[in-house]
Short mmCIF file of C-alpha atoms in Angstrom, two decimals:
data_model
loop_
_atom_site.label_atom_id
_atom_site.label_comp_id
_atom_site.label_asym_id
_atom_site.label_seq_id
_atom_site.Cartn_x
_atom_site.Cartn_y
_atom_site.Cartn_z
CA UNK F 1 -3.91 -16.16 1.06
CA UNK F 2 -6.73 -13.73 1.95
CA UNK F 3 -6.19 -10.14 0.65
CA UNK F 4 -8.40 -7.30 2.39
CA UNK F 5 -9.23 -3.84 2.69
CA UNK F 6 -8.50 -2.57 5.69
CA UNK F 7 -10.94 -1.06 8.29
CA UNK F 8 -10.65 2.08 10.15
CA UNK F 9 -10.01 -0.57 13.24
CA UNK F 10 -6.91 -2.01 11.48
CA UNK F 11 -5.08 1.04 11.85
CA UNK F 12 -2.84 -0.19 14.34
CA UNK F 13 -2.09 -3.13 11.96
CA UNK F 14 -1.60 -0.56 9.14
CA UNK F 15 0.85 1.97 10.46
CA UNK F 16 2.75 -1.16 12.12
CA UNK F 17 3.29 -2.49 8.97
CA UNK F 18 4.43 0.90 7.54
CA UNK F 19 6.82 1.49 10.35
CA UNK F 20 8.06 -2.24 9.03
CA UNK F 21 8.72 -0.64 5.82
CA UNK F 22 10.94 2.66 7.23
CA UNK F 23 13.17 -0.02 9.34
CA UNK F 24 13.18 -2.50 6.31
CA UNK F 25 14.65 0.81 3.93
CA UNK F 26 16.93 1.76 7.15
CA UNK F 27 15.11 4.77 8.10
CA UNK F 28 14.37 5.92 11.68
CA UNK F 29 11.65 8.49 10.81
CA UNK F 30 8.77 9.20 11.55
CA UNK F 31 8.49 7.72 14.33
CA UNK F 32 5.70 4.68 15.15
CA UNK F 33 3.16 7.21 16.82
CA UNK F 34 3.41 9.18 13.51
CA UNK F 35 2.72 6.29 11.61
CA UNK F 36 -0.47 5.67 13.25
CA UNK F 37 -1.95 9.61 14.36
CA UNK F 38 -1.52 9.82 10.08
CA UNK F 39 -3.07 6.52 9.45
CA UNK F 40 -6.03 6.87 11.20
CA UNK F 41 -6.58 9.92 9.60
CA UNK F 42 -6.15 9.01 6.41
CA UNK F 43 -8.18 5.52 6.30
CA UNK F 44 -11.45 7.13 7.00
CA UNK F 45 -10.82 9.26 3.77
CA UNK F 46 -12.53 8.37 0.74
CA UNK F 47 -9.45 8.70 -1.40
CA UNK F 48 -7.18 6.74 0.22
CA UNK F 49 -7.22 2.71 0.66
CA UNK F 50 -5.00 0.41 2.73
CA UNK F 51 -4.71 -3.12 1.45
CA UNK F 52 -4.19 -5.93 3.96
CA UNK F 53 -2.61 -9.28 3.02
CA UNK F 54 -2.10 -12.36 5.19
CA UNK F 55 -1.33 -16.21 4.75
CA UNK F 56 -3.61 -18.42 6.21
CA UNK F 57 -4.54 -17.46 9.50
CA UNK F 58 -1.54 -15.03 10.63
CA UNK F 59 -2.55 -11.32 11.33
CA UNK F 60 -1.78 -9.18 8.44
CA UNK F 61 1.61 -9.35 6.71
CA UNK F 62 1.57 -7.12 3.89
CA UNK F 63 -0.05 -3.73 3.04
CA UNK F 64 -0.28 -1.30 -0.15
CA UNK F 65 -1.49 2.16 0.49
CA UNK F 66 -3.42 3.38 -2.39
CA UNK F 67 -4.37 7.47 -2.74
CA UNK F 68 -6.64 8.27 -5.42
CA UNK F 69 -7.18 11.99 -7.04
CA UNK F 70 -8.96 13.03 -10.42
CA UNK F 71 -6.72 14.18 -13.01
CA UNK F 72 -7.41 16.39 -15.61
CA UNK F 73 -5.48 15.08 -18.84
CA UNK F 74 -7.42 11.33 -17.79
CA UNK F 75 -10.54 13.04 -17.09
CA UNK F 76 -11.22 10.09 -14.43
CA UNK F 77 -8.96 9.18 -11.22
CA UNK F 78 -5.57 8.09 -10.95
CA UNK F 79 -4.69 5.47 -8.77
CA UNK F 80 -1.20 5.83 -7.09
CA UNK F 81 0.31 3.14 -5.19
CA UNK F 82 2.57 4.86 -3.05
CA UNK F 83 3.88 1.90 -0.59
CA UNK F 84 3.42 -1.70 -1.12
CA UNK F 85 5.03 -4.23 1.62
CA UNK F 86 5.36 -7.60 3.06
CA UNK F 87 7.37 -8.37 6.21
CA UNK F 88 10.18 -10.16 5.58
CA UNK F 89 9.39 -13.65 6.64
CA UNK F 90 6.10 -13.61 4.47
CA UNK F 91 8.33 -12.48 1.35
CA UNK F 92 8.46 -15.41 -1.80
CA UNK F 93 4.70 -16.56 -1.00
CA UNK F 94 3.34 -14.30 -3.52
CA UNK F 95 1.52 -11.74 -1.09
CA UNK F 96 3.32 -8.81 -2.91
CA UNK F 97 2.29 -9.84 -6.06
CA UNK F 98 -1.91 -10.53 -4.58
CA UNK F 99 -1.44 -6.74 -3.18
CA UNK F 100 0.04 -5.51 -6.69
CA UNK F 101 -2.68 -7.24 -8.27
CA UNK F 102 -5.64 -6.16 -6.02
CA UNK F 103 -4.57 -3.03 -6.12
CA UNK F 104 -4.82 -2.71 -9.97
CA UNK F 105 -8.12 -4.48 -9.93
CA UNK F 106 -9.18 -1.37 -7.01
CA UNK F 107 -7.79 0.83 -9.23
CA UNK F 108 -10.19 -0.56 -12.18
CA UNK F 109 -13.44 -0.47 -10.39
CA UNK F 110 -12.98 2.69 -9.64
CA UNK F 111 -12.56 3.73 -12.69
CA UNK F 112 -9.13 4.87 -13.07
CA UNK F 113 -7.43 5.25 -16.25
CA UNK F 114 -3.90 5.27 -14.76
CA UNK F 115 -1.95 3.65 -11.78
CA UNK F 116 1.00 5.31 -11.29
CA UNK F 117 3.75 3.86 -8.10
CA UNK F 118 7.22 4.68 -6.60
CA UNK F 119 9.85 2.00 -6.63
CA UNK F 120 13.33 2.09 -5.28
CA UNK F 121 15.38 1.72 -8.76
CA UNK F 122 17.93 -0.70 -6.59
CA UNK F 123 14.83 -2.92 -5.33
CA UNK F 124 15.34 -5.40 -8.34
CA UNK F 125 12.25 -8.02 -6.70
CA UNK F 126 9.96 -5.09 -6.89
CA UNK F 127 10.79 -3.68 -9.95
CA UNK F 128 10.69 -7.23 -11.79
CA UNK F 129 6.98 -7.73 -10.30
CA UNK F 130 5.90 -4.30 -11.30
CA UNK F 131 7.25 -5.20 -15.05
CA UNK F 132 5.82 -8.43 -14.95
CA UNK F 133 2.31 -6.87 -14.37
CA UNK F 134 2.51 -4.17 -16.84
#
């Protein structure tokens, strides 16, 4: 398992596995050009990360899009994790739980004092590996 930040030339890669998300929740917006005009703007920010996961040798297969922003009752930056995913046929190999996990160790060298996330309250895998980390 090789986890990753991605590069500014792994956008396509990035917004592809974002538009994976929208059809895995049943959505059919935005559309995949969205996806990656907003991506590549964002990943050359300096407070925003994409995380890429793969197994093995296969081309990425999960992603967690971090945005970081000071706050003012921390008095340091907050991490939040506002997507994590793994395509479907990559799901039970642990890759969510590698992204979780890296992302929380990002979150620490940066110095945040707080990770905050959204989670679909009917996703019961997520919200078990979000409880099981803390």
């Amino acid at each position: 398992m090789r986890i990753w930040r991605a590069s500014a030339d792994e956008a396509p890669q990035v917004a592809a596995l974002l538009a994976g998300f929208r059809d895995h929740l049943g959505r059919d917006w935005p559309p995949d050009d969205a996806f990656l005009r907003t991506v590549r703007r964002l990943i050359v920010r300096d407070d925003v990360e994409y995380l890429l996961a793969s197994r093995d040798d296969h081309p990425p297969q999960g992603v967690a899009q971090l945005r970081f922003r000071l706050g003012v009752w921390m008095d340091a930056e907050d991490c939040w994790l506002e997507d994590l995913f793994v395509r479907d046929e990559a799901r039970g190999a642990g890759l969510g739980r590698a992204l979780a996990q890296a992302a929380l160790e990002r979150a620490a060298e940066r110095g945040c004092r707080r990770v905050e996330l959204d989670v679909n309250t009917e996703n019961a895998p997520a919200l078990a590996l979000y409880r099981s980390l803390g």
